[in-house]
Structure formats: C-alpha cells, structure tokens
Amino acid sequence: MFNPDKLLLENKAWSQNVVSRDPDFFVNLAKEQNPKFLWIGCSDSRVPAETVVNAKPGEIFVHRNIANQVINTDFNCLSVLQYAIQVLQVKHIIVCGHYGCGGIKAALEKQQTGLVITNKWLMHIKDIYRLYQDELSILPSDKMLNRLIELNIMEQVYRLAHTSIVQSAWKRGHKTTLHGWVYGLDDGLLTELIKLDETSPINKIYQYTD
Ligand code: CO
C-alpha cells in the first residue's frame, strides 16, 4: 500500500462497510465522543491502539509518541491527559509500550548527530537506563532491551501519578486507574506490568502540599 490514493479508496470501502452494518453509526458518533479509556502508546506503526484491542471509533482517546513517554514539559501529552480526565472523565489510562521498541533501542546507543530533536526526546529514556543501570548492565543485550522497555512503561505510569492532573483528580474523588501494559510484536498479546490507583502510595517528594 504505497499509494495514498489507495488509502482514500480503502477509506471509502470501510465507511460503506460500516454503514451497511449499522446505518446510524456515524450519525450517532458525530454527536459526541464518550471514550472510557485514554491510551498513551508508541508511534510505532505495528502497535495501532484500536486494532490491537479490537475497539471501534469512539471507544479510545489516543495519544502516541516515540516510546510512549509522559514528559512533564510536553504540553501535547499533558493537554491530552487533562482533557481526558477533566472533560471526558475517563476512568482508565493505559500506557502501552512494546517489546522491540526502536525508540528504546536507539536510547541505548550513542546519539545520532543529525537527529537533534529526536535525541532530546530519547534523553529521558537514557535517564531511566541510568536510574536502573545496576540492574540492567548485568543483563545480556536482548534481555536488557526488554527490561528497559518494561521499566520505561512503569516509569511513565509513575510520571502520570506524579502529575497534578492525576493527583487532583484522585483528591476530587474521580477514580482513574493507571495501567502499564506491554505489547508483544511477535504474538500480538498485551500483558499488564503495573496498575496504580488513588490508594497507591506516591513518593512524598512528588506529592502536592494541598
Ligand atoms: Co516503539
């Protein structure tokens, strides 16, 4: 599928197919969105959010970036998070990474001089490697990569829990559960690595004063 015209044709066929099964599908969906999940995933083309969980349009609010990161200075991810919680009132936030992640692989190597901006994005993953260096450096390289992929997912879930957006939602009584999932490229399966909710302990230095 190298021709974008093919995408437009596929879109027409898809739309007709959906309408043939449910004539009011788009009419109803156009009125409002009411997704129950926020998905923060990797941009990798092999891990399309809706496809791997067999979801329909309207079911998942999606944000994707290289290596599924939640960066505290990234207004893109944070505004998605704020909107998902405060306006859409989602009850579950899923950080989904995947084995074989090229972003994590790249972060374990020297920085490519030409990729000035990408390097900055991957720097946060290098910091996670450094945080767990004792555990990671004794592993063979394939296991090290897989473990850093898992640690990165868990760190992003903690970063979510450290935001004022999530903590104030929990204080307001808005029950939002944070999930860290890893996807296997070779079997198409998701595994839960971590789950945090309003009862989970948060390191004091990340708590807010009121
Ligand atoms: Co990836």
PDB file of C-alpha atoms and ligand atoms in Angstrom:
ATOM      1  CA  MET A   1       0.000   0.000   0.000  1.00  0.00           C
ATOM      2  CA  PHE A   2       2.428   2.686  -1.219  1.00  0.00           C
ATOM      3  CA  ASN A   3      -0.071   4.926  -2.966  1.00  0.00           C
ATOM      4  CA  PRO A   4      -2.044   7.364  -0.811  1.00  0.00           C
ATOM      5  CA  ASP A   5      -4.912   7.141  -3.309  1.00  0.00           C
ATOM      6  CA  LYS A   6      -5.253   3.532  -2.172  1.00  0.00           C
ATOM      7  CA  LEU A   7      -5.804   4.814   1.376  1.00  0.00           C
ATOM      8  CA  LEU A   8      -8.645   7.056   0.188  1.00  0.00           C
ATOM      9  CA  LEU A   9     -10.205   4.166  -1.682  1.00  0.00           C
ATOM     10  CA  GLU A  10      -9.866   1.909   1.363  1.00  0.00           C
ATOM     11  CA  ASN A  11     -11.492   4.617   3.460  1.00  0.00           C
ATOM     12  CA  LYS A  12     -14.492   4.770   1.137  1.00  0.00           C
ATOM     13  CA  ALA A  13     -14.887   0.997   1.268  1.00  0.00           C
ATOM     14  CA  TRP A  14     -14.525   0.964   5.064  1.00  0.00           C
ATOM     15  CA  SER A  15     -17.111   3.720   5.537  1.00  0.00           C
ATOM     16  CA  GLN A  16     -19.592   1.935   3.251  1.00  0.00           C
ATOM     17  CA  ASN A  17     -18.976  -1.336   5.062  1.00  0.00           C
ATOM     18  CA  VAL A  18     -19.634   0.234   8.477  1.00  0.00           C
ATOM     19  CA  VAL A  19     -22.819   1.935   7.261  1.00  0.00           C
ATOM     20  CA  SER A  20     -24.079  -1.262   5.652  1.00  0.00           C
ATOM     21  CA  ARG A  21     -23.890  -2.990   9.046  1.00  0.00           C
ATOM     22  CA  ASP A  22     -25.065  -0.014  11.126  1.00  0.00           C
ATOM     23  CA  PRO A  23     -26.722   2.778   9.082  1.00  0.00           C
ATOM     24  CA  ASP A  24     -26.689   5.233  12.027  1.00  0.00           C
ATOM     25  CA  PHE A  25     -23.143   4.515  13.184  1.00  0.00           C
ATOM     26  CA  PHE A  26     -21.556   7.779  12.004  1.00  0.00           C
ATOM     27  CA  VAL A  27     -24.682   9.856  12.657  1.00  0.00           C
ATOM     28  CA  ASN A  28     -24.680   8.778  16.298  1.00  0.00           C
ATOM     29  CA  LEU A  29     -20.915   9.029  16.717  1.00  0.00           C
ATOM     30  CA  ALA A  30     -20.822  12.528  15.217  1.00  0.00           C
ATOM     31  CA  LYS A  31     -22.985  13.848  18.071  1.00  0.00           C
ATOM     32  CA  GLU A  32     -20.370  13.358  20.802  1.00  0.00           C
ATOM     33  CA  GLN A  33     -17.477  11.233  21.947  1.00  0.00           C
ATOM     34  CA  ASN A  34     -17.608   9.334  25.187  1.00  0.00           C
ATOM     35  CA  PRO A  35     -14.464   7.209  25.371  1.00  0.00           C
ATOM     36  CA  LYS A  36     -13.800   5.280  28.570  1.00  0.00           C
ATOM     37  CA  PHE A  37     -10.063   4.924  28.024  1.00  0.00           C
ATOM     38  CA  LEU A  38      -7.058   7.124  27.388  1.00  0.00           C
ATOM     39  CA  TRP A  39      -4.305   5.279  25.533  1.00  0.00           C
ATOM     40  CA  ILE A  40      -0.753   6.621  25.615  1.00  0.00           C
ATOM     41  CA  GLY A  41       1.174   4.447  23.203  1.00  0.00           C
ATOM     42  CA  CYS A  42       4.227   4.304  20.980  1.00  0.00           C
ATOM     43  CA  SER A  43       4.045   5.814  17.490  1.00  0.00           C
ATOM     44  CA  ASP A  44       5.288   2.501  16.080  1.00  0.00           C
ATOM     45  CA  SER A  45       3.080   1.540  13.121  1.00  0.00           C
ATOM     46  CA  ARG A  46       2.903  -2.044  14.377  1.00  0.00           C
ATOM     47  CA  VAL A  47       1.013  -1.151  17.559  1.00  0.00           C
ATOM     48  CA  PRO A  48      -2.170   0.634  16.449  1.00  0.00           C
ATOM     49  CA  ALA A  49      -4.217   1.293  19.584  1.00  0.00           C
ATOM     50  CA  GLU A  50      -7.729   0.462  18.411  1.00  0.00           C
ATOM     51  CA  THR A  51      -6.687  -2.504  16.298  1.00  0.00           C
ATOM     52  CA  VAL A  52      -4.855  -4.487  18.987  1.00  0.00           C
ATOM     53  CA  VAL A  53      -7.789  -4.274  21.400  1.00  0.00           C
ATOM     54  CA  ASN A  54     -10.450  -4.622  18.718  1.00  0.00           C
ATOM     55  CA  ALA A  55     -12.005  -1.242  19.574  1.00  0.00           C
ATOM     56  CA  LYS A  56     -14.323   0.856  17.469  1.00  0.00           C
ATOM     57  CA  PRO A  57     -14.141   4.596  16.720  1.00  0.00           C
ATOM     58  CA  GLY A  58     -15.315   6.491  19.812  1.00  0.00           C
ATOM     59  CA  GLU A  59     -14.010   3.999  22.358  1.00  0.00           C
ATOM     60  CA  ILE A  60     -10.447   5.178  22.999  1.00  0.00           C
ATOM     61  CA  PHE A  61      -8.902   8.648  23.323  1.00  0.00           C
ATOM     62  CA  VAL A  62      -5.410   8.237  21.906  1.00  0.00           C
ATOM     63  CA  HIS A  63      -2.050   9.913  22.286  1.00  0.00           C
ATOM     64  CA  ARG A  64       1.042   8.357  20.732  1.00  0.00           C
ATOM     65  CA  ASN A  65       4.675   9.408  20.644  1.00  0.00           C
ATOM     66  CA  ILE A  66       8.082   7.773  20.283  1.00  0.00           C
ATOM     67  CA  ALA A  67       8.483   5.241  23.112  1.00  0.00           C
ATOM     68  CA  ASN A  68       5.150   6.094  24.810  1.00  0.00           C
ATOM     69  CA  GLN A  69       6.534   8.778  27.087  1.00  0.00           C
ATOM     70  CA  VAL A  70       4.850  11.103  29.563  1.00  0.00           C
ATOM     71  CA  ILE A  71       7.164  14.111  29.777  1.00  0.00           C
ATOM     72  CA  ASN A  72       6.286  16.815  32.268  1.00  0.00           C
ATOM     73  CA  THR A  73       7.165  19.623  29.871  1.00  0.00           C
ATOM     74  CA  ASP A  74       5.264  18.117  26.938  1.00  0.00           C
ATOM     75  CA  PHE A  75       2.101  20.215  26.600  1.00  0.00           C
ATOM     76  CA  ASN A  76       0.845  17.865  23.908  1.00  0.00           C
ATOM     77  CA  CYS A  77       0.663  14.809  26.170  1.00  0.00           C
ATOM     78  CA  LEU A  78      -0.351  16.833  29.233  1.00  0.00           C
ATOM     79  CA  SER A  79      -3.208  18.585  27.472  1.00  0.00           C
ATOM     80  CA  VAL A  80      -4.468  15.237  26.206  1.00  0.00           C
ATOM     81  CA  LEU A  81      -4.261  13.947  29.776  1.00  0.00           C
ATOM     82  CA  GLN A  82      -6.044  16.960  31.243  1.00  0.00           C
ATOM     83  CA  TYR A  83      -8.819  16.866  28.656  1.00  0.00           C
ATOM     84  CA  ALA A  84      -9.257  13.111  29.035  1.00  0.00           C
ATOM     85  CA  ILE A  85      -9.633  13.346  32.807  1.00  0.00           C
ATOM     86  CA  GLN A  86     -11.410  16.648  33.353  1.00  0.00           C
ATOM     87  CA  VAL A  87     -13.687  16.769  30.335  1.00  0.00           C
ATOM     88  CA  LEU A  88     -14.076  13.218  29.048  1.00  0.00           C
ATOM     89  CA  GLN A  89     -13.901  11.793  32.579  1.00  0.00           C
ATOM     90  CA  VAL A  90     -12.047   8.666  31.517  1.00  0.00           C
ATOM     91  CA  LYS A  91     -11.702   6.038  34.198  1.00  0.00           C
ATOM     92  CA  HIS A  92      -8.689   4.207  32.844  1.00  0.00           C
ATOM     93  CA  ILE A  93      -5.404   5.489  31.454  1.00  0.00           C
ATOM     94  CA  ILE A  94      -3.233   2.954  29.689  1.00  0.00           C
ATOM     95  CA  VAL A  95       0.431   3.447  28.928  1.00  0.00           C
ATOM     96  CA  CYS A  96       1.197   0.845  26.290  1.00  0.00           C
ATOM     97  CA  GLY A  97       4.764   0.120  25.236  1.00  0.00           C
ATOM     98  CA  HIS A  98       6.012  -2.799  23.209  1.00  0.00           C
ATOM     99  CA  TYR A  99       8.893  -5.224  23.002  1.00  0.00           C
ATOM    100  CA  GLY A 100      11.264  -4.470  20.152  1.00  0.00           C
ATOM    101  CA  CYS A 101      10.710  -0.707  20.554  1.00  0.00           C
ATOM    102  CA  GLY A 102      13.070   1.173  18.244  1.00  0.00           C
ATOM    103  CA  GLY A 103      12.983   4.262  20.463  1.00  0.00           C
ATOM    104  CA  ILE A 104      14.282   2.343  23.465  1.00  0.00           C
ATOM    105  CA  LYS A 105      16.829   0.536  21.290  1.00  0.00           C
ATOM    106  CA  ALA A 106      18.120   3.877  19.999  1.00  0.00           C
ATOM    107  CA  ALA A 107      18.293   5.280  23.535  1.00  0.00           C
ATOM    108  CA  LEU A 108      20.723   2.504  24.476  1.00  0.00           C
ATOM    109  CA  GLU A 109      23.166   3.599  21.793  1.00  0.00           C
ATOM    110  CA  LYS A 110      25.235   6.663  21.037  1.00  0.00           C
ATOM    111  CA  GLN A 111      23.216   9.678  19.886  1.00  0.00           C
ATOM    112  CA  GLN A 112      22.954  10.175  16.123  1.00  0.00           C
ATOM    113  CA  THR A 113      24.415  13.602  15.454  1.00  0.00           C
ATOM    114  CA  GLY A 114      21.849  14.505  12.779  1.00  0.00           C
ATOM    115  CA  LEU A 115      18.779  13.649  14.856  1.00  0.00           C
ATOM    116  CA  VAL A 116      18.966  16.748  17.017  1.00  0.00           C
ATOM    117  CA  ILE A 117      15.348  16.842  18.150  1.00  0.00           C
ATOM    118  CA  THR A 118      14.829  13.093  18.407  1.00  0.00           C
ATOM    119  CA  ASN A 119      17.901  12.882  20.651  1.00  0.00           C
ATOM    120  CA  LYS A 120      16.270  15.268  23.096  1.00  0.00           C
ATOM    121  CA  TRP A 121      13.162  13.109  23.216  1.00  0.00           C
ATOM    122  CA  LEU A 122      15.197   9.941  23.807  1.00  0.00           C
ATOM    123  CA  MET A 123      17.298  11.592  26.517  1.00  0.00           C
ATOM    124  CA  HIS A 124      14.533  10.839  29.036  1.00  0.00           C
ATOM    125  CA  ILE A 125      14.913   7.127  28.340  1.00  0.00           C
ATOM    126  CA  LYS A 126      18.661   7.327  28.834  1.00  0.00           C
ATOM    127  CA  ASP A 127      17.867   8.826  32.249  1.00  0.00           C
ATOM    128  CA  ILE A 128      15.703   5.798  33.076  1.00  0.00           C
ATOM    129  CA  TYR A 129      18.533   3.496  31.982  1.00  0.00           C
ATOM    130  CA  ARG A 130      20.887   5.373  34.313  1.00  0.00           C
ATOM    131  CA  LEU A 131      18.373   5.059  37.163  1.00  0.00           C
ATOM    132  CA  TYR A 132      18.321   1.270  36.793  1.00  0.00           C
ATOM    133  CA  GLN A 133      21.872   0.836  35.483  1.00  0.00           C
ATOM    134  CA  ASP A 134      22.918  -1.613  38.235  1.00  0.00           C
ATOM    135  CA  GLU A 135      20.054  -3.977  37.368  1.00  0.00           C
ATOM    136  CA  LEU A 136      20.294  -3.501  33.599  1.00  0.00           C
ATOM    137  CA  SER A 137      24.029  -3.561  32.929  1.00  0.00           C
ATOM    138  CA  ILE A 138      24.432  -7.177  34.078  1.00  0.00           C
ATOM    139  CA  LEU A 139      21.829  -8.464  31.581  1.00  0.00           C
ATOM    140  CA  PRO A 140      22.627  -9.748  28.061  1.00  0.00           C
ATOM    141  CA  SER A 141      21.729  -7.115  25.464  1.00  0.00           C
ATOM    142  CA  ASP A 142      18.368  -8.603  24.336  1.00  0.00           C
ATOM    143  CA  LYS A 143      17.186  -9.037  27.925  1.00  0.00           C
ATOM    144  CA  MET A 144      18.475  -5.576  28.795  1.00  0.00           C
ATOM    145  CA  LEU A 145      16.391  -4.075  25.999  1.00  0.00           C
ATOM    146  CA  ASN A 146      13.235  -5.920  27.043  1.00  0.00           C
ATOM    147  CA  ARG A 147      13.729  -4.970  30.678  1.00  0.00           C
ATOM    148  CA  LEU A 148      14.302  -1.296  29.861  1.00  0.00           C
ATOM    149  CA  ILE A 149      11.148  -1.386  27.736  1.00  0.00           C
ATOM    150  CA  GLU A 150       9.223  -2.661  30.780  1.00  0.00           C
ATOM    151  CA  LEU A 151      10.878  -0.211  33.179  1.00  0.00           C
ATOM    152  CA  ASN A 152      10.122   2.658  30.800  1.00  0.00           C
ATOM    153  CA  ILE A 153       6.430   1.749  30.765  1.00  0.00           C
ATOM    154  CA  MET A 154       6.319   1.585  34.565  1.00  0.00           C
ATOM    155  CA  GLU A 155       8.189   4.890  34.878  1.00  0.00           C
ATOM    156  CA  GLN A 156       5.627   6.575  32.609  1.00  0.00           C
ATOM    157  CA  VAL A 157       2.812   5.278  34.806  1.00  0.00           C
ATOM    158  CA  TYR A 158       4.578   6.763  37.834  1.00  0.00           C
ATOM    159  CA  ARG A 159       5.057  10.022  35.943  1.00  0.00           C
ATOM    160  CA  LEU A 160       1.306  10.106  35.341  1.00  0.00           C
ATOM    161  CA  ALA A 161       0.756   9.574  39.072  1.00  0.00           C
ATOM    162  CA  HIS A 162       3.156  12.426  39.799  1.00  0.00           C
ATOM    163  CA  THR A 163       1.202  14.967  37.744  1.00  0.00           C
ATOM    164  CA  SER A 164      -1.059  17.495  39.434  1.00  0.00           C
ATOM    165  CA  ILE A 165      -3.732  16.476  36.916  1.00  0.00           C
ATOM    166  CA  VAL A 166      -3.966  12.898  38.194  1.00  0.00           C
ATOM    167  CA  GLN A 167      -3.390  13.700  41.857  1.00  0.00           C
ATOM    168  CA  SER A 168      -6.058  16.396  41.944  1.00  0.00           C
ATOM    169  CA  ALA A 169      -8.494  14.073  40.150  1.00  0.00           C
ATOM    170  CA  TRP A 170      -7.888  11.458  42.833  1.00  0.00           C
ATOM    171  CA  LYS A 171      -8.378  14.106  45.545  1.00  0.00           C
ATOM    172  CA  ARG A 172     -11.691  15.136  43.965  1.00  0.00           C
ATOM    173  CA  GLY A 173     -12.833  11.516  44.166  1.00  0.00           C
ATOM    174  CA  HIS A 174     -12.578  10.935  40.422  1.00  0.00           C
ATOM    175  CA  LYS A 175     -11.490   7.312  40.266  1.00  0.00           C
ATOM    176  CA  THR A 176      -8.962   6.910  37.482  1.00  0.00           C
ATOM    177  CA  THR A 177      -6.806   3.814  37.292  1.00  0.00           C
ATOM    178  CA  LEU A 178      -3.395   3.974  35.632  1.00  0.00           C
ATOM    179  CA  HIS A 179      -2.240   0.871  33.773  1.00  0.00           C
ATOM    180  CA  GLY A 180       1.116  -0.055  32.274  1.00  0.00           C
ATOM    181  CA  TRP A 181       0.889  -2.633  29.500  1.00  0.00           C
ATOM    182  CA  VAL A 182       3.473  -4.164  27.219  1.00  0.00           C
ATOM    183  CA  TYR A 183       2.632  -5.494  23.762  1.00  0.00           C
ATOM    184  CA  GLY A 184       4.432  -8.395  22.116  1.00  0.00           C
ATOM    185  CA  LEU A 185       5.154  -7.757  18.441  1.00  0.00           C
ATOM    186  CA  ASP A 186       5.662 -11.464  17.875  1.00  0.00           C
ATOM    187  CA  ASP A 187       2.385 -12.717  19.392  1.00  0.00           C
ATOM    188  CA  GLY A 188       0.107  -9.663  19.395  1.00  0.00           C
ATOM    189  CA  LEU A 189      -0.581 -10.049  23.101  1.00  0.00           C
ATOM    190  CA  LEU A 190      -0.798  -7.425  25.856  1.00  0.00           C
ATOM    191  CA  THR A 191       0.490  -8.017  29.394  1.00  0.00           C
ATOM    192  CA  GLU A 192      -0.158  -5.790  32.397  1.00  0.00           C
ATOM    193  CA  LEU A 193       3.027  -4.726  34.229  1.00  0.00           C
ATOM    194  CA  ILE A 194       1.674  -2.240  36.750  1.00  0.00           C
ATOM    195  CA  LYS A 195      -1.606  -0.758  37.962  1.00  0.00           C
ATOM    196  CA  LEU A 196      -1.926   2.333  40.176  1.00  0.00           C
ATOM    197  CA  ASP A 197      -4.998   3.984  41.630  1.00  0.00           C
ATOM    198  CA  GLU A 198      -5.872   6.532  44.310  1.00  0.00           C
ATOM    199  CA  THR A 199      -4.854   4.052  47.045  1.00  0.00           C
ATOM    200  CA  SER A 200      -1.332   3.561  45.687  1.00  0.00           C
ATOM    201  CA  PRO A 201       1.484   5.154  47.676  1.00  0.00           C
ATOM    202  CA  ILE A 202       3.118   8.127  45.961  1.00  0.00           C
ATOM    203  CA  ASN A 203       6.648   9.113  46.916  1.00  0.00           C
ATOM    204  CA  LYS A 204       6.374  12.154  49.202  1.00  0.00           C
ATOM    205  CA  ILE A 205       8.567  14.369  47.033  1.00  0.00           C
ATOM    206  CA  TYR A 206       6.003  14.066  44.216  1.00  0.00           C
ATOM    207  CA  GLN A 207       3.007  14.889  46.377  1.00  0.00           C
ATOM    208  CA  TYR A 208       1.361  18.328  46.447  1.00  0.00           C
ATOM    209  CA  THR A 209       1.019  20.496  49.516  1.00  0.00           C
ATOM    210  CA  ASP A 210      -2.757  20.837  49.423  1.00  0.00           C
TER     211      ASP A 210
HETATM  212 CO    CO B   1       8.170   1.810  19.954  1.00  0.00          CO
END
